[in-house]
XYZ file of C-alpha atoms in Angstrom:
596
model
C -83.310 33.334 1.451
C -87.033 32.966 0.902
C -89.644 31.605 3.208
C -93.248 31.628 2.079
C -95.929 30.767 4.565
C -99.360 30.771 3.044
C -101.216 34.020 3.205
C -99.276 35.325 6.188
C -95.761 36.663 6.722
C -95.303 34.486 9.816
C -94.829 30.800 10.510
C -94.119 28.225 13.155
C -90.461 27.231 13.209
C -88.857 24.223 14.799
C -85.745 25.728 16.361
C -83.014 23.976 18.319
C -81.422 25.287 21.510
C -81.228 23.878 25.198
C -83.301 22.015 27.925
C -86.516 23.096 29.634
C -89.728 21.243 30.554
C -91.510 18.521 28.663
C -94.685 20.478 27.887
C -93.340 23.767 26.566
C -96.678 25.385 25.767
C -100.272 24.594 26.676
C -103.245 26.164 24.879
C -104.178 29.537 26.373
C -107.071 30.347 24.056
C -110.567 30.170 25.549
C -111.670 28.503 22.340
C -111.034 24.818 23.071
C -112.595 23.401 19.878
C -112.394 24.640 16.303
C -115.001 24.193 13.601
C -114.136 22.568 10.276
C -113.050 23.658 7.770
C -110.131 24.934 9.835
C -106.990 26.731 8.746
C -104.115 28.452 10.521
C -101.558 30.670 8.758
C -99.688 31.830 11.902
C -100.229 35.510 11.149
C -99.173 36.579 14.622
C -97.395 35.098 17.605
C -100.770 34.925 19.377
C -101.961 32.437 16.753
C -99.811 29.835 18.482
C -101.752 30.223 21.744
C -104.312 27.589 20.785
C -101.598 24.982 20.090
C -99.894 22.589 22.456
C -96.118 22.223 22.117
C -94.394 19.188 23.600
C -90.618 18.928 23.910
C -90.667 15.148 24.300
C -86.902 14.706 24.683
C -86.628 17.624 27.125
C -83.739 19.378 25.376
C -85.378 22.809 24.824
C -85.040 22.372 21.062
C -88.632 22.903 20.124
C -91.273 24.790 18.184
C -91.237 28.601 18.324
C -93.011 31.272 16.366
C -90.785 33.269 14.040
C -91.534 36.452 12.107
C -90.642 36.570 8.463
C -88.847 39.760 7.519
C -89.540 41.036 4.048
C -90.105 37.647 2.472
C -87.149 35.990 4.160
C -86.748 33.514 6.926
C -84.067 34.034 9.538
C -81.287 31.513 9.783
C -81.086 29.554 12.971
C -77.598 28.570 14.000
C -78.793 26.605 17.008
C -78.435 22.879 16.489
C -79.819 19.701 17.992
C -76.438 18.985 19.518
C -76.509 15.203 20.100
C -80.279 14.765 20.162
C -82.580 13.883 17.293
C -85.831 15.802 17.031
C -88.751 14.624 19.168
C -91.091 17.599 19.322
C -94.831 17.916 18.779
C -96.948 20.771 17.443
C -100.593 19.890 18.246
C -103.689 21.768 17.041
C -106.761 22.527 19.136
C -109.473 19.871 19.114
C -112.110 19.412 16.392
C -115.032 17.059 15.777
C -114.817 14.267 13.208
C -117.672 12.025 12.114
C -117.327 8.290 11.642
C -117.275 7.103 8.031
C -116.383 10.510 6.591
C -113.124 11.378 4.872
C -111.075 14.368 5.959
C -108.117 16.055 4.331
C -105.218 17.226 6.502
C -102.611 19.497 4.912
C -99.772 21.876 5.774
C -96.728 23.402 4.124
C -93.180 22.538 5.162
C -89.671 23.567 4.173
C -86.135 23.166 5.456
C -83.224 25.532 5.824
C -80.019 24.131 4.291
C -80.332 20.615 5.694
C -82.693 17.691 5.215
C -85.307 17.526 7.970
C -87.790 14.792 8.911
C -91.376 14.843 10.149
C -94.483 12.714 10.525
C -98.117 13.546 11.315
C -100.852 11.881 13.378
C -104.295 12.485 14.773
C -105.551 11.230 18.092
C -108.191 11.642 20.771
C -105.956 13.484 23.214
C -103.376 16.233 22.844
C -100.667 14.018 24.321
C -97.852 12.017 22.754
C -99.503 8.732 23.697
C -102.786 9.992 22.222
C -101.347 10.452 18.697
C -102.354 6.996 17.388
C -103.683 7.410 13.832
C -101.100 8.054 11.117
C -101.864 10.842 8.673
C -98.416 11.145 7.096
C -95.659 8.537 7.530
C -92.138 9.740 8.264
C -91.125 12.101 5.478
C -87.825 13.712 4.532
C -88.186 17.435 3.861
C -85.597 18.262 1.215
C -87.221 21.385 -0.236
C -86.017 24.879 0.652
C -89.255 26.425 -0.649
C -92.594 25.568 1.020
C -94.465 22.569 -0.341
C -97.803 21.086 0.640
C -97.784 17.836 2.610
C -100.762 15.898 3.891
C -103.244 13.115 3.317
C -106.915 12.196 3.282
C -108.076 9.710 5.913
C -111.313 8.287 7.281
C -112.015 7.719 10.974
C -114.163 4.847 12.206
C -115.187 6.477 15.466
C -116.765 9.888 15.927
C -115.376 12.251 18.517
C -112.971 15.059 19.304
C -109.584 14.670 17.641
C -106.283 16.570 17.616
C -103.802 16.887 14.752
C -100.109 16.647 15.625
C -97.003 17.329 13.532
C -93.958 15.529 14.920
C -90.396 16.661 14.119
C -88.051 13.663 14.019
C -85.010 15.228 12.325
C -81.545 13.749 12.802
C -79.066 15.462 15.167
C -77.129 18.549 14.051
C -79.696 19.856 11.597
C -80.900 23.411 11.109
C -84.538 24.516 10.919
C -87.852 22.972 9.924
C -90.648 25.421 9.066
C -94.363 24.637 9.124
C -97.232 26.812 7.896
C -100.790 26.831 6.543
C -102.277 23.966 8.530
C -105.734 23.062 7.188
C -108.335 20.442 8.086
C -111.535 19.975 6.088
C -113.976 17.383 4.843
C -112.702 15.616 1.762
C -114.585 15.890 -1.487
C -117.351 13.342 -1.942
C -117.142 10.711 -4.659
C -119.557 12.460 -7.037
C -117.811 15.825 -6.728
C -115.548 16.914 -9.606
C -112.132 15.351 -9.978
C -109.082 17.594 -10.062
C -108.193 19.840 -12.974
C -105.539 18.542 -15.375
C -102.623 20.120 -17.196
C -102.181 22.688 -14.440
C -99.274 24.942 -15.395
C -97.929 28.216 -14.014
C -95.638 30.480 -16.025
C -94.054 33.270 -13.974
C -92.999 36.428 -15.770
C -89.622 35.818 -17.410
C -88.319 39.280 -16.516
C -89.043 38.864 -12.838
C -92.136 41.069 -12.718
C -94.773 40.159 -10.131
C -97.069 38.363 -12.525
C -97.930 34.718 -13.188
C -99.996 33.082 -15.945
C -102.037 30.025 -14.927
C -103.695 27.521 -17.221
C -105.514 24.217 -16.661
C -108.232 22.029 -18.123
C -111.479 21.635 -16.182
C -112.471 18.082 -15.144
C -114.902 16.042 -17.213
C -115.426 13.309 -14.623
C -116.117 12.960 -10.936
C -113.800 11.563 -8.306
C -115.557 8.179 -8.758
C -114.594 8.230 -12.465
C -118.182 8.847 -13.609
C -118.678 11.454 -16.332
C -120.053 14.850 -15.353
C -121.950 17.166 -17.651
C -121.616 20.516 -15.967
C -119.697 22.511 -13.407
C -121.026 25.237 -11.177
C -117.693 27.022 -10.856
C -113.926 26.802 -10.599
C -112.161 28.615 -7.774
C -108.507 29.698 -7.879
C -106.729 30.343 -4.577
C -103.259 31.590 -3.747
C -101.865 30.651 -0.347
C -105.382 29.602 0.737
C -106.824 33.009 -0.162
C -109.408 33.069 -3.007
C -108.228 34.979 -6.079
C -111.148 34.499 -8.437
C -114.149 32.300 -9.181
C -114.999 31.376 -12.762
C -118.744 30.740 -13.041
C -120.292 27.882 -15.065
C -117.236 26.844 -17.089
C -117.592 24.041 -19.604
C -116.254 20.629 -18.659
C -112.993 19.560 -20.265
C -112.117 23.069 -21.402
C -108.851 25.007 -21.180
C -108.995 28.003 -18.837
C -106.398 30.718 -18.323
C -105.897 33.281 -15.582
C -103.254 35.949 -14.925
C -102.349 36.727 -11.325
C -101.069 40.302 -11.102
C -100.673 40.498 -7.315
C -98.475 37.580 -6.217
C -95.823 38.154 -3.621
C -92.162 37.992 -4.511
C -91.190 34.427 -3.681
C -92.924 31.059 -3.586
C -96.696 31.187 -4.132
C -98.912 28.136 -3.622
C -101.817 28.043 -6.071
C -104.880 25.822 -5.605
C -107.628 25.113 -8.150
C -110.937 23.506 -7.088
C -113.905 22.700 -9.326
C -117.466 22.665 -7.907
C -120.735 20.971 -8.947
C -124.025 20.326 -7.182
C -122.209 17.831 -4.879
C -119.871 20.538 -3.618
C -116.144 21.097 -3.770
C -114.129 18.688 -5.841
C -110.554 17.495 -5.587
C -108.100 20.320 -5.001
C -104.976 20.519 -7.157
C -102.005 22.455 -5.774
C -98.931 23.834 -7.482
C -96.118 25.981 -6.103
C -94.478 28.589 -8.307
C -91.702 31.057 -7.628
C -92.750 34.485 -8.874
C -90.601 37.582 -9.049
C -86.897 37.502 -8.359
C -84.664 35.517 -6.050
C -82.114 36.987 -3.700
C -79.055 37.468 -5.927
C -76.199 35.031 -5.612
C -72.841 36.589 -4.709
C -71.320 38.310 -7.760
C -68.643 36.392 -9.650
C -65.693 37.489 -11.785
C -65.199 40.476 -9.515
C -62.110 42.498 -10.372
C -60.452 45.819 -9.653
C -58.016 47.281 -12.160
C -55.974 50.468 -12.116
C -56.454 52.458 -15.315
C -54.415 55.641 -15.201
C -55.736 57.772 -12.360
C -58.964 55.730 -12.159
C -60.004 52.414 -10.622
C -62.221 50.229 -12.802
C -64.428 47.625 -11.112
C -66.139 44.760 -12.944
C -68.390 41.879 -11.887
C -70.962 39.412 -13.208
C -74.465 38.794 -11.824
C -75.935 35.340 -12.456
C -79.513 34.904 -13.652
C -79.840 32.182 -10.994
C -80.243 33.439 -7.463
C -79.161 32.200 -4.054
C -82.058 29.700 -3.947
C -81.680 28.644 -7.569
C -84.579 30.793 -8.769
C -84.551 33.465 -11.442
C -82.844 36.826 -11.165
C -82.979 39.480 -13.856
C -79.446 40.947 -13.861
C -80.832 44.114 -15.471
C -82.922 44.761 -12.353
C -80.105 44.223 -9.855
C -78.561 47.259 -8.201
C -75.061 47.238 -6.758
C -73.663 48.870 -3.640
C -69.882 49.315 -3.545
C -67.644 49.809 -0.527
C -63.882 50.192 -0.315
C -62.158 48.463 2.581
C -58.655 48.047 3.921
C -59.427 45.052 6.129
C -62.942 43.766 5.369
C -64.301 45.423 8.523
C -63.726 49.143 8.212
C -65.225 50.364 4.982
C -66.325 53.478 3.093
C -69.249 53.799 0.717
C -68.098 54.321 -2.864
C -71.428 54.165 -4.726
C -74.915 52.686 -4.489
C -77.808 51.942 -6.855
C -75.287 51.079 -9.561
C -76.742 49.286 -12.591
C -74.795 47.102 -15.004
C -71.576 45.165 -14.533
C -68.915 47.852 -14.315
C -68.147 51.005 -12.379
C -65.274 53.467 -12.692
C -64.018 55.337 -9.644
C -62.814 58.493 -11.353
C -59.597 59.725 -9.745
C -59.560 56.761 -7.399
C -55.879 56.118 -8.152
C -54.677 59.709 -7.989
C -54.132 60.295 -4.279
C -50.554 61.162 -3.248
C -50.187 58.392 -0.656
C -50.391 54.729 -1.545
C -52.917 52.435 0.146
C -54.069 48.876 -0.496
C -57.830 48.517 -0.900
C -60.315 45.835 -1.863
C -63.856 46.565 -2.959
C -67.036 44.910 -1.713
C -69.658 44.324 -4.411
C -73.136 43.865 -2.881
C -76.140 42.985 -5.101
C -79.795 43.784 -4.351
C -82.923 42.649 -6.197
C -86.641 42.465 -5.423
C -85.810 39.256 -3.606
C -83.500 40.967 -1.144
C -79.862 41.833 -0.668
C -77.398 39.098 -1.553
C -74.085 38.214 -0.013
C -71.149 40.415 -0.905
C -68.127 39.478 -2.975
C -64.651 41.013 -2.869
C -62.513 42.229 -5.712
C -58.804 41.561 -5.776
C -56.821 44.086 -3.718
C -55.163 46.979 -5.525
C -52.684 49.601 -4.371
C -54.144 52.999 -5.107
C -52.157 56.222 -5.146
C -49.328 57.711 -7.167
C -46.348 55.361 -7.652
C -42.936 56.279 -6.308
C -40.484 57.515 -8.927
C -36.819 56.668 -9.402
C -34.487 57.045 -7.710
C -36.270 55.096 -4.978
C -34.464 54.479 -1.703
C -35.312 52.947 1.655
C -32.719 52.868 4.414
C -34.963 52.569 7.516
C -32.870 55.314 9.114
C -33.308 55.431 12.884
C -35.701 52.494 12.520
C -38.289 54.544 10.623
C -39.381 53.922 7.056
C -38.825 56.664 4.505
C -41.661 55.553 2.213
C -45.250 55.426 3.440
C -46.210 52.108 1.906
C -44.714 48.711 2.674
C -46.728 45.487 2.654
C -46.232 42.059 4.146
C -47.643 38.615 3.358
C -46.856 35.748 5.662
C -47.696 32.221 6.690
C -49.670 31.460 9.860
C -46.752 31.075 12.264
C -45.101 33.702 14.441
C -43.364 35.551 11.654
C -43.089 39.226 10.781
C -41.058 42.300 9.875
C -39.438 44.503 12.517
C -37.062 47.456 12.517
C -33.547 46.714 13.755
C -30.954 49.153 15.066
C -28.269 47.205 13.212
C -27.499 48.734 9.830
C -25.153 48.537 6.882
C -24.798 52.268 6.391
C -24.545 53.347 9.995
C -27.924 55.105 10.146
C -29.226 52.968 13.027
C -31.900 51.156 11.027
C -32.706 48.188 8.793
C -35.523 45.727 8.127
C -35.437 42.605 10.311
C -37.275 39.671 8.716
C -37.845 37.327 11.614
C -39.625 34.080 12.482
C -40.059 32.407 15.856
C -41.265 29.205 14.202
C -39.486 26.906 11.734
C -40.464 26.464 8.095
C -42.382 29.715 7.714
C -42.726 32.081 4.756
C -42.618 35.859 4.630
C -42.817 38.400 1.819
C -41.863 42.066 2.289
C -43.106 44.232 -0.582
C -42.467 47.810 -1.611
C -45.211 50.086 -2.800
C -45.667 50.826 -6.475
C -42.565 52.216 -8.185
C -42.601 53.486 -11.753
C -39.552 52.937 -14.009
C -41.240 54.762 -16.907
C -39.110 57.341 -18.657
C -35.866 55.468 -17.959
C -33.932 53.289 -20.350
C -32.482 51.169 -17.564
C -33.353 50.204 -14.012
C -31.282 48.565 -11.279
C -32.166 47.211 -7.860
C -29.462 47.482 -5.208
C -29.702 46.360 -1.594
C -27.652 44.967 1.290
C -28.503 41.859 3.258
C -27.150 39.801 6.098
C -27.908 36.421 7.680
C -26.395 34.290 10.421
C -23.478 32.064 9.596
C -24.495 28.953 7.633
C -28.172 29.834 7.894
C -30.751 27.524 6.337
C -32.892 30.324 4.890
C -33.352 31.455 1.307
C -34.210 34.933 0.035
C -35.988 35.270 -3.316
C -36.193 38.662 -4.997
C -39.182 39.068 -7.306
C -40.739 41.835 -9.312
C -44.529 41.752 -8.969
C -47.447 43.743 -10.335
C -51.099 43.405 -9.349
C -50.272 40.259 -7.336
C -48.641 38.593 -10.344
C -44.951 37.792 -10.665
C -43.305 39.584 -13.582
C -39.786 38.339 -12.937
C -37.698 36.417 -10.412
C -34.432 38.329 -10.214
C -32.446 36.111 -7.874
C -32.605 33.369 -5.241
C -30.050 33.709 -2.438
C -29.165 30.623 -0.393
C -27.603 31.405 2.981
C -26.026 28.007 3.630
C -22.566 29.565 3.088
C -23.336 32.890 4.761
C -20.734 34.369 7.129
C -22.809 36.735 9.257
C -21.702 39.752 7.272
C -23.340 42.281 4.990
C -23.520 41.462 1.295
C -24.367 43.748 -1.581
C -26.671 42.818 -4.454
C -27.092 44.709 -7.689
C -29.750 43.334 -10.051
C -30.564 44.561 -13.544
C -34.275 45.267 -14.091
C -33.925 47.053 -17.411
C -36.249 44.621 -19.197
C -39.125 46.019 -17.103
C -38.746 49.753 -17.772
C -41.914 49.875 -19.876
C -44.129 48.839 -16.972
C -46.369 51.619 -15.662
C -45.523 50.479 -12.153
C -44.140 47.475 -10.305
C -43.279 46.284 -6.814
C -40.201 44.625 -5.370
C -40.854 41.578 -3.191
C -38.311 40.063 -0.787
C -39.545 36.546 -0.045
C -37.952 34.533 2.763
C -38.304 30.812 3.332
C -37.253 30.184 6.925
C -35.655 26.829 7.673
C -35.583 24.658 10.772
C -33.292 27.047 12.636
C -35.381 30.055 11.511
C -32.577 32.620 11.516
C -33.375 36.263 10.901
C -32.439 38.208 7.771
C -31.536 41.901 7.664
C -32.210 44.159 4.653
C -30.827 47.679 4.293
C -30.219 50.499 1.830
C -32.729 49.285 -0.753
C -32.655 51.385 -3.905
C -34.080 51.306 -7.406
C -32.241 53.603 -9.768
C -31.744 54.300 -13.452
C -28.014 53.535 -13.163
C -25.980 51.201 -10.929
C -25.214 52.585 -7.476
C -21.527 53.424 -7.721
C -20.485 53.131 -4.116
C -18.273 50.105 -4.850
C -18.818 48.561 -1.424
C -18.446 44.800 -1.672
C -18.407 43.742 1.978
C -19.195 44.970 5.459
C -17.451 43.527 8.515
C -18.862 44.033 11.993
C -15.434 43.497 13.569
C -12.747 46.157 13.524
C -9.968 43.711 14.373
C -8.905 42.365 10.966
C -5.686 40.359 10.793
C -3.616 38.977 7.927
C -5.182 41.355 5.431
C -3.585 44.253 3.605
C -5.905 47.229 4.054
C -5.657 50.650 2.469
C -7.524 53.860 2.928
C -9.465 55.225 -0.010
C -6.449 57.555 -0.540
C -4.194 54.508 -1.056
C -2.409 54.647 2.324
C -1.764 51.233 3.870
C -3.079 50.872 7.405
C -2.188 48.578 10.260
C -4.775 45.806 10.141
C -3.630 44.193 13.395
C -5.058 46.856 15.664
C -8.544 48.187 16.130
C -9.479 50.317 13.170
C -11.789 53.318 13.164
C -15.107 52.696 11.522
C -14.962 53.619 7.841
C -14.429 52.583 4.234
C -11.215 50.726 3.314
C -9.734 48.994 0.297
C -9.184 45.239 0.630
C -7.946 43.178 -2.315
C -8.882 46.041 -4.612
C -12.462 46.254 -3.354
C -14.156 48.649 -0.989
C -15.340 47.324 2.362
C -16.810 48.924 5.454
C -15.175 48.084 8.755
C -16.304 49.099 12.175
C -18.532 48.593 15.139
C -22.241 49.166 14.563
């Protein structure tokens, strides 16, 4: 963000906060009157000591001095609350003569929101004394400083004061004022303003600007003039050069090699024997803007490396030029957007490869922050997509949550905003005292439990096998997907639990069409219904061949009646009594029976 304030790195800022007294600041300088021509660039906080500040609506939202830091203006998050602006910034007194014309000028800019102001002069430094309009109410829509003001004539000589009045609507941001000047206006026979004034900043963002204009050939009163004494060029009210005895009506050029990075206000004034002529002002942005946040940011796993890419716009945060070739990039890796580690800095271009960034033994999900810096400052960061770095698991892959502890380091979860999550349960299919419990305390929530990266490469086939259980007649669904880099490769199955019987079920899903993928993830996605029942998952495996355990059902009761049961050796057992926990044959299929 750029703030340019004349020839000084400081300015007066109209900031909004909370109530105090009506007269916030009275002049403390011993110098009660100033001599014209007068100018104030607010170089230091002490420069405000000769001003009077009036908080007319007594809400403590008023004018305060603010230091510019490196060509930027600080944001102000304070707001007007429910009050419109009604705050005065009043200069020290100065003498005006009757019948003479005087030019009053200042620069103003906003910060993200349209502001409003007006300006007056008067014979006392009080609200009621501000009686002569210099500038009617004006909307300030520019984010870079522009010159505002007017030329007026007073009919009565005396001591006057110049007041700038903020009248912004409620809930606005910041109004900045700088470079207040008061001087006698050019007389009628002085030179008119230059014409064709044009400024061409360096296209590559170097601190250089080419000026050109045509000298006047007539006076302010439209009468022809034959000669000029000089033409003066100023930048931010500071003289840059004086061109002696130029011809009238001639094209002049000048190159400024010392502008500041940001908005520069150039003024050209022609002189003849009558004195200074009409000033012509033009604001030009020179150098480079603060970069806009990078776009098209991406992270991609390429073998053992991580490749990052991004695009830098040639239009900056404030809409001004940025030379992408001059922008340097700082890169951080982060697991949560808060804790981060420096990867690289002073990176040029639009790509960076983290060599070996995907070779660590343990898997971890990371995003990367891409932060641009130019001559105009450091821009806002942008994030890449998250990637899971680290070596993928190989087949056979198995997770049984034995004793309520995961066997594989990496599991991820995405969820909706309700009270929903993944826990470890002591209930299990395989009797190892552990399974995943996918649970929601709120209705109509979503949850996705995802494995880490698993590679099927080197196998001709791949199968996913797992066991699951839901309450009887539950209104949940479980969708099993294969994903890679946050994209769905395949939806293997959707399980509807409306006919569930509160018993373990086995699923075996063929994934052989995906064996050429370098890696993939398995996602178990639950849509919880109104009753938001829990779902259990156990003995998850991904193998090159079907798991041949033959178990088709698990019953949590060991009191089975009216069923012919056999041991795995083919011996019929009494199903009417309590059976020991174990594997039995029922209707030609293996089941597990027992208390868990």
